[in-house]
mmCIF file of C-alpha atoms and ligand atoms in Angstrom:
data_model
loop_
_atom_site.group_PDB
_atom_site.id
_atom_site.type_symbol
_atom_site.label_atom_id
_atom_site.label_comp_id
_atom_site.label_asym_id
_atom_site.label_seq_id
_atom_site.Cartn_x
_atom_site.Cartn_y
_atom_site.Cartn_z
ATOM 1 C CA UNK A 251 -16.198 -0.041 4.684
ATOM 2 C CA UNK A 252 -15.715 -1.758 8.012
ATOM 3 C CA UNK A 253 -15.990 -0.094 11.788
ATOM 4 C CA UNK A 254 -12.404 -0.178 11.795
ATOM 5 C CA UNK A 255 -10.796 1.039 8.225
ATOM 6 C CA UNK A 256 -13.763 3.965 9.496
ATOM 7 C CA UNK A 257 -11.995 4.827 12.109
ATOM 8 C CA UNK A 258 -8.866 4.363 11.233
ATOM 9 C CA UNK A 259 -9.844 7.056 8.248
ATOM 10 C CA UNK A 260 -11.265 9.413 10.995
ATOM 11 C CA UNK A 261 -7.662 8.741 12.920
ATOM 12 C CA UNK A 262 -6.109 10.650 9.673
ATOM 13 C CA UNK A 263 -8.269 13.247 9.476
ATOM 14 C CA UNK A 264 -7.592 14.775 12.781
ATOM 15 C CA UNK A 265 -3.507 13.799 11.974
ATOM 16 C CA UNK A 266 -4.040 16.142 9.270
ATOM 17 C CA UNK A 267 -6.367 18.674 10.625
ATOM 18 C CA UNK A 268 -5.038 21.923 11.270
ATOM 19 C CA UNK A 269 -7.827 23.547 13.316
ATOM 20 C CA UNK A 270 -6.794 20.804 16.016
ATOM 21 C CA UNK A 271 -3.637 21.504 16.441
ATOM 22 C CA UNK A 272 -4.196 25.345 16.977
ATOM 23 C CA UNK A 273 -3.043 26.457 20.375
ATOM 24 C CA UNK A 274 -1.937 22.996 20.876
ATOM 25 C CA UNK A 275 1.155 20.503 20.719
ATOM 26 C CA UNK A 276 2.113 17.041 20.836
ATOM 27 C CA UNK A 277 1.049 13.882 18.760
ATOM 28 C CA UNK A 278 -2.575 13.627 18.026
ATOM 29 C CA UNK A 279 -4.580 11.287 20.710
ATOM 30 C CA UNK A 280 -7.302 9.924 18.766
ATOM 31 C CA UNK A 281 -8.733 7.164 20.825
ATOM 32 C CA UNK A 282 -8.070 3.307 21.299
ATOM 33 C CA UNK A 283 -10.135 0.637 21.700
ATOM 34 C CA UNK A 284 -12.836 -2.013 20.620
ATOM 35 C CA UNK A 285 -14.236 -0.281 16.903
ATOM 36 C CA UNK A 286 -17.597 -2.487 18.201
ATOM 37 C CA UNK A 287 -17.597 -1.223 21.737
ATOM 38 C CA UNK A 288 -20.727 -1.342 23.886
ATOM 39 C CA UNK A 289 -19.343 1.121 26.053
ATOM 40 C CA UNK A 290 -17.776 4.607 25.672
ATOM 41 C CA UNK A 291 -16.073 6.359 27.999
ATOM 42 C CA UNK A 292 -14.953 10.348 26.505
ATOM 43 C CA UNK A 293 -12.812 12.486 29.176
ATOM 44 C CA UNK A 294 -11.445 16.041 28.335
ATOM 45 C CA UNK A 295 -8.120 16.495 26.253
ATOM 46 C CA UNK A 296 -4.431 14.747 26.571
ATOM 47 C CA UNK A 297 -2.178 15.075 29.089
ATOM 48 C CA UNK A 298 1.570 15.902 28.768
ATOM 49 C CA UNK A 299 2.023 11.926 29.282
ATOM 50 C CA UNK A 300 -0.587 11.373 26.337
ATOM 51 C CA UNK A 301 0.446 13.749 23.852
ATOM 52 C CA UNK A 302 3.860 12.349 23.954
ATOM 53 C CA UNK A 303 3.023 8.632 22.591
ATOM 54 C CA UNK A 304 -0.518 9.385 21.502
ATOM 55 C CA UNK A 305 -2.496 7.392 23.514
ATOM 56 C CA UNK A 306 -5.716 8.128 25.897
ATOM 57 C CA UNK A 307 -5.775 8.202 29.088
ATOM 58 C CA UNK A 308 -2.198 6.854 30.248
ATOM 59 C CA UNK A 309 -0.992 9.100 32.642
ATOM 60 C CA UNK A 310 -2.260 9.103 36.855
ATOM 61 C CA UNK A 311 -5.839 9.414 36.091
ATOM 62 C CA UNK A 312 -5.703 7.327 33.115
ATOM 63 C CA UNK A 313 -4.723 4.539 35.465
ATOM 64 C CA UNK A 314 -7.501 5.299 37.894
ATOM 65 C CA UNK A 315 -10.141 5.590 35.013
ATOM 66 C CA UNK A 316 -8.591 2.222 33.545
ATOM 67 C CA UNK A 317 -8.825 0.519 37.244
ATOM 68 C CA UNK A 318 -12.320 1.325 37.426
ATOM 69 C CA UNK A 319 -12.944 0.186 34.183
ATOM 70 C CA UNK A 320 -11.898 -3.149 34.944
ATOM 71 C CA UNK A 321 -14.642 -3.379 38.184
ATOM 72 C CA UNK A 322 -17.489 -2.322 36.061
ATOM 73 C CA UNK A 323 -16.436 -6.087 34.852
ATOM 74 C CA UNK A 324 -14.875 -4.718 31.255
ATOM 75 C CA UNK A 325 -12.176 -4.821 29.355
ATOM 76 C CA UNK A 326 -10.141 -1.608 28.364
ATOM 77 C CA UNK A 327 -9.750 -3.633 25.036
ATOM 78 C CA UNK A 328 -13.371 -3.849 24.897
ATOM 79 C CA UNK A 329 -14.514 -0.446 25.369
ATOM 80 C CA UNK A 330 -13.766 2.299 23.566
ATOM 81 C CA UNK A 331 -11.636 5.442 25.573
ATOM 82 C CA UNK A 332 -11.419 8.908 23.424
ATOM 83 C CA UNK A 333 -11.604 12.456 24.202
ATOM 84 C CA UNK A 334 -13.590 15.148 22.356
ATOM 85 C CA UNK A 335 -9.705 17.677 22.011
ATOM 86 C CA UNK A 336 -7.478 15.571 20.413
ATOM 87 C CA UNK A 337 -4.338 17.734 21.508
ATOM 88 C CA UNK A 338 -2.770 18.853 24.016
ATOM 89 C CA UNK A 339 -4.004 22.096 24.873
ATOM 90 C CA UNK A 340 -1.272 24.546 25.630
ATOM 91 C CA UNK A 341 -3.344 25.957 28.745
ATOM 92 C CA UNK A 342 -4.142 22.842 29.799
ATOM 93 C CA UNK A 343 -7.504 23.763 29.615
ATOM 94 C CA UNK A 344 -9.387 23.112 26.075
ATOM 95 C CA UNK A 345 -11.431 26.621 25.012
ATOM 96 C CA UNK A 346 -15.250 26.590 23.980
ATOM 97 C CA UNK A 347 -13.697 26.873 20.303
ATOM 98 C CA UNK A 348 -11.319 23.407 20.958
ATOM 99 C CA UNK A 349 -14.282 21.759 21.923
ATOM 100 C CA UNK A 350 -16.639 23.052 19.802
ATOM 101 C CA UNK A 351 -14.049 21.621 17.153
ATOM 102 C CA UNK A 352 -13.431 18.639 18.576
ATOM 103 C CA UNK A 353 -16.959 17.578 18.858
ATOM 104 C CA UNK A 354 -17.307 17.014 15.101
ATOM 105 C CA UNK A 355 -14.252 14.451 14.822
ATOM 106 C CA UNK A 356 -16.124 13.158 17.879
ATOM 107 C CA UNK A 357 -19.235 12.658 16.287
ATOM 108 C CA UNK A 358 -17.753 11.044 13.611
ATOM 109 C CA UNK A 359 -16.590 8.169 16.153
ATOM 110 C CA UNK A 360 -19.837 7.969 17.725
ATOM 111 C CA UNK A 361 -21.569 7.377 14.640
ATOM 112 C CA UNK A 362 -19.214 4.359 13.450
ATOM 113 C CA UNK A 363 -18.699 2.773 16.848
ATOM 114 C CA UNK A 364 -22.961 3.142 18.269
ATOM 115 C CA UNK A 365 -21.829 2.151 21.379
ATOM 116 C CA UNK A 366 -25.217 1.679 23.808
ATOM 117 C CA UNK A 367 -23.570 3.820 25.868
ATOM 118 C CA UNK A 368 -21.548 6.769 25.876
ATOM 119 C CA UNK A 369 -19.942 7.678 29.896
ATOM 120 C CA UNK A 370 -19.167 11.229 29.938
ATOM 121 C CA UNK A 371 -16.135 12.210 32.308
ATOM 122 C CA UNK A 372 -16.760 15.627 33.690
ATOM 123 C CA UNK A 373 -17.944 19.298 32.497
ATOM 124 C CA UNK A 374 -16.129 19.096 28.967
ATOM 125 C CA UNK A 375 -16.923 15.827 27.983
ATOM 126 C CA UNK A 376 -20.695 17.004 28.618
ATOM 127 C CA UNK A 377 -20.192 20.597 26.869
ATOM 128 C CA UNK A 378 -18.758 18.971 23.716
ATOM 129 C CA UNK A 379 -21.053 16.248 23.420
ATOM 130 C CA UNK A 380 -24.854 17.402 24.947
ATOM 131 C CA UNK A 381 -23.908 21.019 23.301
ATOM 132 C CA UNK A 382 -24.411 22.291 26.806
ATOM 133 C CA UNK A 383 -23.011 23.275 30.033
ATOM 134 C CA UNK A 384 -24.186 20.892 32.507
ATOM 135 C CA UNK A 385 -23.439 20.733 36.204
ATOM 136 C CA UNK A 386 -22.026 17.637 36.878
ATOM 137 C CA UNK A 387 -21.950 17.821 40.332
ATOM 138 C CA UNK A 388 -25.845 18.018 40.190
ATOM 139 C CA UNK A 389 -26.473 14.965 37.344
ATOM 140 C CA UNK A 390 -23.761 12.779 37.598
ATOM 141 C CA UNK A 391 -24.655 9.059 38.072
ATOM 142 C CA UNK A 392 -27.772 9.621 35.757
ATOM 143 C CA UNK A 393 -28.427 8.328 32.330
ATOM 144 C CA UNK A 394 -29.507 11.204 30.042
ATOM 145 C CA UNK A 395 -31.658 10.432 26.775
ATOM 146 C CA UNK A 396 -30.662 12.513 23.640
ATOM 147 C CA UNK A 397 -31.120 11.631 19.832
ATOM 148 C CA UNK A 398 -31.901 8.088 20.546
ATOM 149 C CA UNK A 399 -28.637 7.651 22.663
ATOM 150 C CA UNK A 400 -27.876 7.167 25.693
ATOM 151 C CA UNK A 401 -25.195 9.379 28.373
ATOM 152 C CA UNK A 402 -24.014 8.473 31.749
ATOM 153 C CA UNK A 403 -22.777 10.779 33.337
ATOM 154 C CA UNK A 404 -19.937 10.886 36.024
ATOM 155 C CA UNK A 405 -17.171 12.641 37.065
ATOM 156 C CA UNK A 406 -13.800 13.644 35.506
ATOM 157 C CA UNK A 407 -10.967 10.422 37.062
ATOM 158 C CA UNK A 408 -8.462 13.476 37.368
ATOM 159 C CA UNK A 409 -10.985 15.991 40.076
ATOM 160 C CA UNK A 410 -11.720 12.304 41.941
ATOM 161 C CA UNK A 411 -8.014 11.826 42.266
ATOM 162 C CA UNK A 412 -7.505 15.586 43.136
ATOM 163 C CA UNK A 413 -9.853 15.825 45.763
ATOM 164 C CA UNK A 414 -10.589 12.579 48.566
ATOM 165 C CA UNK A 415 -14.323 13.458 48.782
ATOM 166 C CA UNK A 416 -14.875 12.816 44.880
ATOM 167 C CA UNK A 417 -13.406 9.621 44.902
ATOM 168 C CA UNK A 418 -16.217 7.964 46.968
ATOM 169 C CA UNK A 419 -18.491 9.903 44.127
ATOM 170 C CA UNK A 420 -16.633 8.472 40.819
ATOM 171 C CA UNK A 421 -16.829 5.078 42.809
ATOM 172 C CA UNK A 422 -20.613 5.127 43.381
ATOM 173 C CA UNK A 423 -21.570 6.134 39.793
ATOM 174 C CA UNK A 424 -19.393 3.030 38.245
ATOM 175 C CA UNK A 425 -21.410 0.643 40.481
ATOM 176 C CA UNK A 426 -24.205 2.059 38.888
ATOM 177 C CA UNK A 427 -22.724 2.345 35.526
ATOM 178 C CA UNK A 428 -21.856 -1.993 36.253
ATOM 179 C CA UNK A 429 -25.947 -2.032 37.180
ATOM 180 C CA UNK A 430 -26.808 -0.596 33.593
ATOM 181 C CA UNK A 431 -23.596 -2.535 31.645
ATOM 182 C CA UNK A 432 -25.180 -6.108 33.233
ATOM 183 C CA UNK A 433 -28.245 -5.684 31.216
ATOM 184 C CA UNK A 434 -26.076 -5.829 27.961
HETATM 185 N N1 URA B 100 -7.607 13.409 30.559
HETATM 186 C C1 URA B 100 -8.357 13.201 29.474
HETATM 187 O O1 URA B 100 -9.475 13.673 29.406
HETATM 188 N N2 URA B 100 -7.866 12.454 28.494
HETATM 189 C C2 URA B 100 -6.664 11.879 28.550
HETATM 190 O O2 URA B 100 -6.268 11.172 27.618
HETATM 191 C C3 URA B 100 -5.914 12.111 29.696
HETATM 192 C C4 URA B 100 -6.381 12.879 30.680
#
């Protein structure tokens, strides 16, 4: 089977899976993107703006993450953009159990795409993929080694737009994140 039929089989498992939608509402937000993607970028959970036409990262901070995207010097059609909760959570907040959850569908995405690497956006996308709670404020603009792959780690695009001070943060790590992606 090809990257993409993959995928596109993974897409219908979380349609149909039930433990997803627990707690949660709104049409399923799988990801989008290059199937063959170098680079992976994994946030938190959709929006309200996401939930209702199912795509990532579409809303304020969606546009922010996009922009920087596109001065790292790539494509959003060549990366790949997902989020370990693949619903809307109905506190906003995903729980240990959502992620915990979501990190298997996840996985699954991981292991088809092997992008080289994998940019976590904040505290949940670190929880649900390292399998632990990691201060971001303390490690972000690092790459950390697990498994054979490879993690940056930054910021969440939403807490840089919420507060002034983290936008000069999320700004430094994707200059650094453009040092690592010009060795590809
Ligand atoms: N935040 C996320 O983590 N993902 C989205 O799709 C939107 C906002």
């Amino acid at each position: 089977m090809n990257k993409l039929k993959e995928l596109e089989k993974i897409a219908d498992q979380i349609k149909n899976c039930r433990i997803c939608r627990q707690n949660k509402s709104g049409l399923a937000v799988v990801g989008e993107g290059d199937p063959d993607a170098k680079v992976m970028f994994v946030g938190e959970a959709p929006g309200k703006q996401e939930a209702k036409v199912g795509r990532p990262f579409i809303g304020r901070s969606g546009k922010f993450l996009r922009s920087l995207i596109a001065e790292v010097g790539l494509t959003e059609e060549g990366v790949y953009i997902t989020s370990p909760v693949k619903y809307l959570p109905d506190r906003g907040t995903p729980t240990g159990d959502d992620i915990a959850h979501g990190r298997k569908h996840l996985n699954k995405q991981i292991a088809v795409i092997k992008p080289l690497i994998i940019v976590l956006l904040g505290r949940v996308a670190a929880q649900a993929v390292l399998e632990e709670k990691i201060s971001v404020m303390q490690k972000h603009g690092e790459i950390i080694k697990r498994d054979g792959r490879r993690y940056f780690l930054t910021i969440h695009p939403a807490a840089a737009i919420r507060f002034v001070k983290n936008r000069a943060v999320i700004k430094k790590d994707f200059e650094k994140l453009k040092e690592i992606v010009d060795t590809f």
